[in-house]
CSV table of C-alpha atoms and ligand atoms in Angstrom, one decimal:
chain,number,residue,atom,x,y,z
A,1,UNK,CA,-0.3,0.1,-0.5
A,2,UNK,CA,1.4,3.5,-0.5
A,3,UNK,CA,0.6,6.7,1.6
A,4,UNK,CA,-2.6,8.4,1.1
A,5,UNK,CA,-1.8,11.7,-1.0
A,6,UNK,CA,-4.6,14.2,0.7
A,7,UNK,CA,-3.5,17.6,0.5
A,8,UNK,CA,-0.2,16.6,-1.9
A,9,UNK,CA,-0.9,18.8,-5.1
A,10,UNK,CA,0.9,16.4,-7.9
A,11,UNK,CA,3.6,18.1,-9.7
A,12,UNK,CA,3.6,18.3,-13.2
A,13,UNK,CA,6.9,17.7,-15.0
A,14,UNK,CA,5.8,18.9,-19.1
A,15,UNK,CA,9.0,17.7,-21.8
A,16,UNK,CA,7.9,19.5,-24.6
A,17,UNK,CA,9.2,17.7,-28.1
A,18,UNK,CA,11.3,19.9,-30.4
A,19,UNK,CA,10.1,19.9,-34.3
A,20,UNK,CA,11.4,17.0,-35.0
A,21,UNK,CA,9.1,15.3,-32.3
A,22,UNK,CA,6.1,17.6,-33.5
A,23,UNK,CA,6.5,20.5,-31.1
A,24,UNK,CA,4.0,17.3,-28.8
A,25,UNK,CA,4.1,17.7,-25.4
A,26,UNK,CA,4.5,14.8,-22.4
A,27,UNK,CA,4.0,15.3,-19.2
A,28,UNK,CA,5.3,12.8,-16.2
A,29,UNK,CA,2.8,13.9,-12.5
A,30,UNK,CA,4.6,13.2,-9.5
A,31,UNK,CA,3.3,12.4,-7.2
A,32,UNK,CA,4.8,11.3,-3.0
A,33,UNK,CA,6.1,7.7,-4.0
A,34,UNK,CA,5.7,7.5,-8.0
A,35,UNK,CA,5.0,8.9,-11.4
A,36,UNK,CA,2.6,9.0,-13.8
A,37,UNK,CA,3.8,9.7,-17.3
A,38,UNK,CA,1.2,11.2,-20.2
A,39,UNK,CA,1.6,10.6,-23.6
A,40,UNK,CA,5.1,9.5,-24.6
A,41,UNK,CA,6.5,11.7,-28.0
A,42,UNK,CA,7.2,10.0,-31.8
A,43,UNK,CA,10.9,10.0,-32.0
A,44,UNK,CA,13.6,8.1,-30.5
A,45,UNK,CA,15.6,10.6,-29.0
A,46,UNK,CA,12.6,12.7,-27.8
A,47,UNK,CA,11.4,9.5,-25.9
A,48,UNK,CA,15.1,8.3,-24.9
A,49,UNK,CA,15.1,12.2,-23.3
A,50,UNK,CA,11.2,11.7,-21.6
A,51,UNK,CA,12.9,8.4,-20.0
A,52,UNK,CA,15.6,10.1,-19.4
A,53,UNK,CA,13.9,12.7,-17.4
A,54,UNK,CA,11.9,10.3,-15.7
A,55,UNK,CA,14.6,8.1,-14.4
A,56,UNK,CA,16.8,11.6,-12.5
A,57,UNK,CA,13.4,12.0,-10.7
A,58,UNK,CA,14.2,9.1,-8.7
A,59,UNK,CA,10.9,7.5,-8.6
A,60,UNK,CA,9.4,4.6,-10.1
A,61,UNK,CA,7.3,4.9,-13.1
A,62,UNK,CA,3.7,3.7,-11.7
A,63,UNK,CA,1.1,3.9,-15.6
A,64,UNK,CA,0.9,5.3,-18.6
A,65,UNK,CA,-2.0,7.2,-20.0
A,66,UNK,CA,-2.1,7.8,-24.2
A,67,UNK,CA,-4.1,10.6,-24.8
A,68,UNK,CA,-5.0,9.3,-28.1
A,69,UNK,CA,-3.6,6.9,-30.4
A,70,UNK,CA,-1.1,9.3,-32.9
A,71,UNK,CA,2.4,8.3,-33.3
A,72,UNK,CA,4.3,12.0,-31.9
A,73,UNK,CA,2.0,11.2,-28.9
A,74,UNK,CA,2.4,6.9,-28.7
A,75,UNK,CA,5.5,5.7,-30.1
A,76,UNK,CA,7.6,6.8,-27.5
A,77,UNK,CA,6.1,4.3,-24.7
A,78,UNK,CA,8.3,1.3,-25.8
A,79,UNK,CA,11.2,3.3,-25.0
A,80,UNK,CA,9.6,4.2,-22.0
A,81,UNK,CA,9.8,1.2,-20.7
A,82,UNK,CA,13.4,0.0,-21.6
A,83,UNK,CA,16.0,-1.6,-18.4
A,84,UNK,CA,12.8,-1.3,-16.2
A,85,UNK,CA,13.2,-5.2,-14.5
A,86,UNK,CA,9.6,-4.6,-14.0
A,87,UNK,CA,8.6,-2.8,-17.1
A,88,UNK,CA,6.1,-5.1,-18.2
A,89,UNK,CA,4.5,-4.8,-15.1
A,90,UNK,CA,3.4,-1.2,-16.1
A,91,UNK,CA,0.2,-0.7,-16.7
A,92,UNK,CA,-0.3,1.5,-19.9
A,93,UNK,CA,-3.6,3.2,-19.8
A,94,UNK,CA,-5.5,3.6,-22.6
A,95,UNK,CA,-9.5,3.7,-24.4
A,96,UNK,CA,-10.2,0.9,-25.8
A,97,UNK,CA,-10.3,3.2,-29.0
A,98,UNK,CA,-7.2,4.0,-28.7
A,99,UNK,CA,-5.7,0.5,-28.2
A,100,UNK,CA,-7.3,-0.5,-31.5
A,101,UNK,CA,-6.4,2.3,-33.7
A,102,UNK,CA,-2.9,2.4,-32.5
A,103,UNK,CA,-2.3,-1.7,-33.6
A,104,UNK,CA,-3.9,-0.2,-37.0
A,105,UNK,CA,-2.3,2.0,-38.0
A,106,UNK,CA,1.3,1.1,-36.6
A,107,UNK,CA,2.3,-0.1,-39.9
A,108,UNK,CA,0.4,1.9,-42.2
A,109,UNK,CA,2.5,5.0,-40.2
A,110,UNK,CA,5.9,3.3,-40.1
A,111,UNK,CA,5.6,3.2,-44.2
A,112,UNK,CA,4.7,6.7,-44.6
A,113,UNK,CA,7.0,8.3,-41.9
A,114,UNK,CA,9.6,6.0,-41.9
A,115,UNK,CA,11.2,6.9,-44.7
A,116,UNK,CA,11.0,10.6,-43.6
A,117,UNK,CA,12.4,9.9,-39.8
A,118,UNK,CA,14.9,6.9,-40.6
A,119,UNK,CA,16.7,5.5,-36.5
A,120,UNK,CA,14.3,8.3,-34.9
A,121,UNK,CA,11.1,6.3,-36.2
A,122,UNK,CA,10.5,4.0,-33.2
A,123,UNK,CA,9.6,0.9,-35.5
A,124,UNK,CA,8.3,-1.3,-32.5
A,125,UNK,CA,4.9,0.2,-30.4
A,126,UNK,CA,4.7,-1.1,-27.2
A,127,UNK,CA,0.5,-1.2,-27.0
A,128,UNK,CA,-2.0,-0.4,-24.2
A,129,UNK,CA,-2.4,-3.6,-21.9
A,130,UNK,CA,-5.1,-1.9,-19.4
A,131,UNK,CA,-8.2,-0.8,-21.0
A,132,UNK,CA,-10.7,1.9,-19.2
A,133,UNK,CA,-14.0,3.2,-20.2
A,134,UNK,CA,-15.9,6.2,-20.7
A,135,UNK,CA,-15.2,7.8,-17.0
A,136,UNK,CA,-13.5,5.5,-14.8
A,137,UNK,CA,-11.2,6.2,-12.4
A,138,UNK,CA,-8.5,4.8,-11.9
A,139,UNK,CA,-5.8,5.5,-8.7
A,140,UNK,CA,-2.2,5.3,-8.8
A,141,UNK,CA,-0.5,6.6,-5.5
A,142,UNK,CA,-2.5,7.5,-3.7
A,143,UNK,CA,-4.0,9.9,-6.6
A,144,UNK,CA,-6.9,9.2,-8.4
A,145,UNK,CA,-7.3,9.8,-12.5
A,146,UNK,CA,-10.7,9.8,-14.2
A,147,UNK,CA,-10.4,9.6,-18.3
A,148,UNK,CA,-13.4,10.6,-20.6
A,149,UNK,CA,-13.8,9.5,-23.6
A,150,UNK,CA,-14.7,12.0,-26.6
A,151,UNK,CA,-15.0,9.5,-29.5
A,152,UNK,CA,-13.9,11.4,-33.2
A,153,UNK,CA,-13.5,14.6,-32.9
A,154,UNK,CA,-9.8,16.2,-32.1
A,155,UNK,CA,-7.6,15.8,-34.1
A,156,UNK,CA,-8.2,11.9,-33.7
A,157,UNK,CA,-10.7,10.2,-34.5
A,158,UNK,CA,-10.4,8.4,-30.6
A,159,UNK,CA,-9.5,11.0,-28.2
A,160,UNK,CA,-9.3,11.3,-24.4
A,161,UNK,CA,-8.7,13.6,-21.7
A,162,UNK,CA,-7.7,12.6,-18.4
A,163,UNK,CA,-8.3,14.6,-15.3
A,164,UNK,CA,-7.0,14.8,-12.0
A,165,UNK,CA,-9.6,14.5,-9.6
A,166,UNK,CA,-7.3,15.5,-6.5
A,167,UNK,CA,-7.7,19.0,-5.7
A,168,UNK,CA,-6.5,21.7,-7.5
A,169,UNK,CA,-7.8,19.3,-10.0
A,170,UNK,CA,-6.3,19.8,-13.6
A,171,UNK,CA,-7.0,17.9,-17.0
A,172,UNK,CA,-4.8,16.6,-19.7
A,173,UNK,CA,-6.4,17.5,-23.0
A,174,UNK,CA,-4.2,15.4,-25.5
A,175,UNK,CA,-4.7,17.3,-28.9
A,176,UNK,CA,-8.4,18.8,-28.4
A,177,UNK,CA,-6.5,21.5,-27.9
A,178,UNK,CA,-3.5,23.5,-29.5
A,179,UNK,CA,-1.6,26.2,-27.7
A,180,UNK,CA,1.0,28.7,-30.0
A,181,UNK,CA,0.9,25.5,-33.1
A,182,UNK,CA,-1.3,24.9,-36.0
A,183,UNK,CA,-3.8,22.1,-35.8
A,184,UNK,CA,-3.9,18.7,-37.6
A,185,UNK,CA,-7.1,18.8,-39.1
A,186,UNK,CA,-6.7,15.4,-41.8
A,187,UNK,CA,-9.0,13.4,-39.8
A,188,UNK,CA,-11.4,15.8,-40.7
A,189,UNK,CA,-13.9,15.8,-38.3
A,190,UNK,CA,-14.1,18.9,-38.2
A,191,UNK,CA,-18.2,19.1,-36.9
A,192,UNK,CA,-17.7,16.4,-33.9
A,193,UNK,CA,-14.7,18.1,-32.6
A,194,UNK,CA,-16.4,21.8,-32.2
A,195,UNK,CA,-18.9,20.0,-30.4
A,196,UNK,CA,-16.3,17.8,-28.4
A,197,UNK,CA,-14.7,21.7,-27.2
A,198,UNK,CA,-18.3,22.6,-26.0
A,199,UNK,CA,-18.7,19.1,-24.1
A,200,UNK,CA,-14.7,19.5,-22.4
A,201,UNK,CA,-15.9,22.8,-21.4
A,202,UNK,CA,-18.9,21.4,-20.0
A,203,UNK,CA,-16.8,19.0,-18.3
A,204,UNK,CA,-14.4,21.4,-16.8
A,205,UNK,CA,-16.0,24.0,-16.2
A,206,UNK,CA,-17.0,23.8,-12.6
A,207,UNK,CA,-13.6,22.3,-10.7
A,208,UNK,CA,-10.7,22.6,-13.6
A,209,UNK,CA,-8.7,25.8,-14.0
A,210,UNK,CA,-5.8,24.2,-15.8
A,211,UNK,CA,-5.4,22.7,-19.2
A,212,UNK,CA,-2.9,20.3,-20.5
A,213,UNK,CA,-2.3,20.3,-24.0
A,214,UNK,CA,-0.3,17.9,-26.9
A,215,UNK,CA,0.7,20.7,-27.6
A,216,UNK,CA,2.0,24.1,-26.2
A,217,UNK,CA,1.5,25.5,-23.0
A,218,UNK,CA,-0.4,25.0,-20.3
A,219,UNK,CA,-3.2,27.6,-19.3
A,220,UNK,CA,-7.2,28.5,-18.4
A,221,UNK,CA,-10.2,27.1,-20.1
A,222,UNK,CA,-9.8,29.8,-22.2
A,223,UNK,CA,-7.5,27.8,-24.2
A,224,UNK,CA,-11.0,25.9,-25.7
A,225,UNK,CA,-12.7,29.0,-26.8
A,226,UNK,CA,-9.7,30.3,-28.6
A,227,UNK,CA,-9.1,26.2,-30.8
A,228,UNK,CA,-12.7,27.1,-31.2
A,229,UNK,CA,-12.5,30.3,-33.1
A,230,UNK,CA,-9.0,29.1,-34.6
A,231,UNK,CA,-11.9,25.9,-35.8
A,232,UNK,CA,-14.1,27.9,-37.6
A,233,UNK,CA,-12.2,30.3,-39.1
A,234,UNK,CA,-10.7,27.1,-40.9
A,235,UNK,CA,-13.8,26.2,-41.6
A,236,UNK,CA,-14.7,28.6,-43.3
A,237,UNK,CA,-12.2,29.4,-45.3
A,238,UNK,CA,-11.6,25.8,-46.6
A,239,UNK,CA,-15.9,26.1,-47.0
A,240,UNK,CA,-15.2,29.3,-49.3
A,241,UNK,CA,-12.2,28.2,-51.1
A,242,UNK,CA,-13.0,25.2,-52.3
A,243,UNK,CA,-16.3,27.0,-53.4
A,244,UNK,CA,-18.5,23.6,-53.8
A,245,UNK,CA,-15.9,21.2,-54.8
A,246,UNK,CA,-15.2,18.0,-52.7
A,247,UNK,CA,-11.2,19.2,-52.7
A,248,UNK,CA,-8.7,22.0,-53.1
A,249,UNK,CA,-6.8,23.1,-55.9
A,250,UNK,CA,-3.4,23.4,-55.2
A,251,UNK,CA,-3.4,27.5,-55.3
A,252,UNK,CA,-6.5,26.7,-53.2
A,253,UNK,CA,-4.0,25.2,-50.9
A,254,UNK,CA,-1.9,27.8,-51.2
A,255,UNK,CA,-4.6,30.8,-49.9
A,256,UNK,CA,-5.6,29.2,-46.8
A,257,UNK,CA,-2.0,28.7,-45.0
A,258,UNK,CA,-2.2,32.2,-45.7
A,259,UNK,CA,-5.3,33.1,-44.2
A,260,UNK,CA,-4.8,30.3,-41.4
A,261,UNK,CA,-1.1,32.1,-41.2
A,262,UNK,CA,-2.9,35.9,-41.0
A,263,UNK,CA,-5.6,34.5,-38.4
A,264,UNK,CA,-3.3,32.6,-36.3
A,265,UNK,CA,0.6,34.7,-37.2
A,266,UNK,CA,3.7,33.3,-35.5
A,267,UNK,CA,2.7,30.0,-34.3
A,268,UNK,CA,4.3,26.9,-35.6
A,269,UNK,CA,4.0,23.9,-37.8
A,270,UNK,CA,2.8,26.2,-40.4
A,271,UNK,CA,2.7,22.7,-42.6
A,272,UNK,CA,0.2,21.1,-41.3
A,273,UNK,CA,-2.2,23.2,-42.4
A,274,UNK,CA,-1.7,22.1,-46.2
A,275,UNK,CA,-2.3,18.4,-44.7
A,276,UNK,CA,-6.4,19.8,-44.3
A,277,UNK,CA,-8.7,17.8,-45.9
A,278,UNK,CA,-8.4,16.7,-49.4
A,279,UNK,CA,-11.6,15.2,-49.1
A,280,UNK,CA,-13.4,18.0,-47.3
A,281,UNK,CA,-16.7,16.3,-46.0
A,282,UNK,CA,-19.8,18.9,-45.8
A,283,UNK,CA,-21.6,18.4,-42.3
B,301,ZN,ZN1,0.0,16.0,-31.7
């Protein structure tokens, strides 16, 4: 049995990846007797650096939570478990839908990105071994965590957020909210994404004051509104530029990039804009 965490506020360590790791955040939640990682970064070097940071805190890794199955959040799990004698026993906790999509996409993502990332691509992913359902709680080191299943509609087809249920409550929102970077909208669920932002705000507004996004700095719930405005601007621009057609021309994509850059000046990952839906569906 671990000591009760009553009154002890978990400390959050943020690992922000460099551009090669798509600026993805992974987090380490430090409690009295151990650590929980939230997401695991993309590349060999980012995940090893995250692992070094975990080791330097000198407390056991008790669990890894995954927010959604995109490689920049899940590929590094394999390296977080390296050299740990108890690695096979560490719970890798995720929704069923997140686990399924990881399994389905491991190979196509390797085919697509392996040649680009070369030695930095993590060829063998490690899948969740502890599946949780919507609103289920799980406790490590006396701290309770709750997962919320949001389904499709974030930058991925399977999205969850993790809430630390001890006071003050905080939430890890994965890629439902981006800060300081453009968003990846290629998975084409813009309407569901907007609905999910409403849902997340309702879930969190009463008692969560701080959210930790998958990309960018932690902040207040206002980040949810900023993300909404961004998506609406994006959606309006695509509708106008597509002009009733199902795809954007190359010129329209350039124009889209320039408009969205104006909407969010100084944001990173501009290349993501042109990865917006090539098969635009009118919702
Ligand atoms: Zn991401």
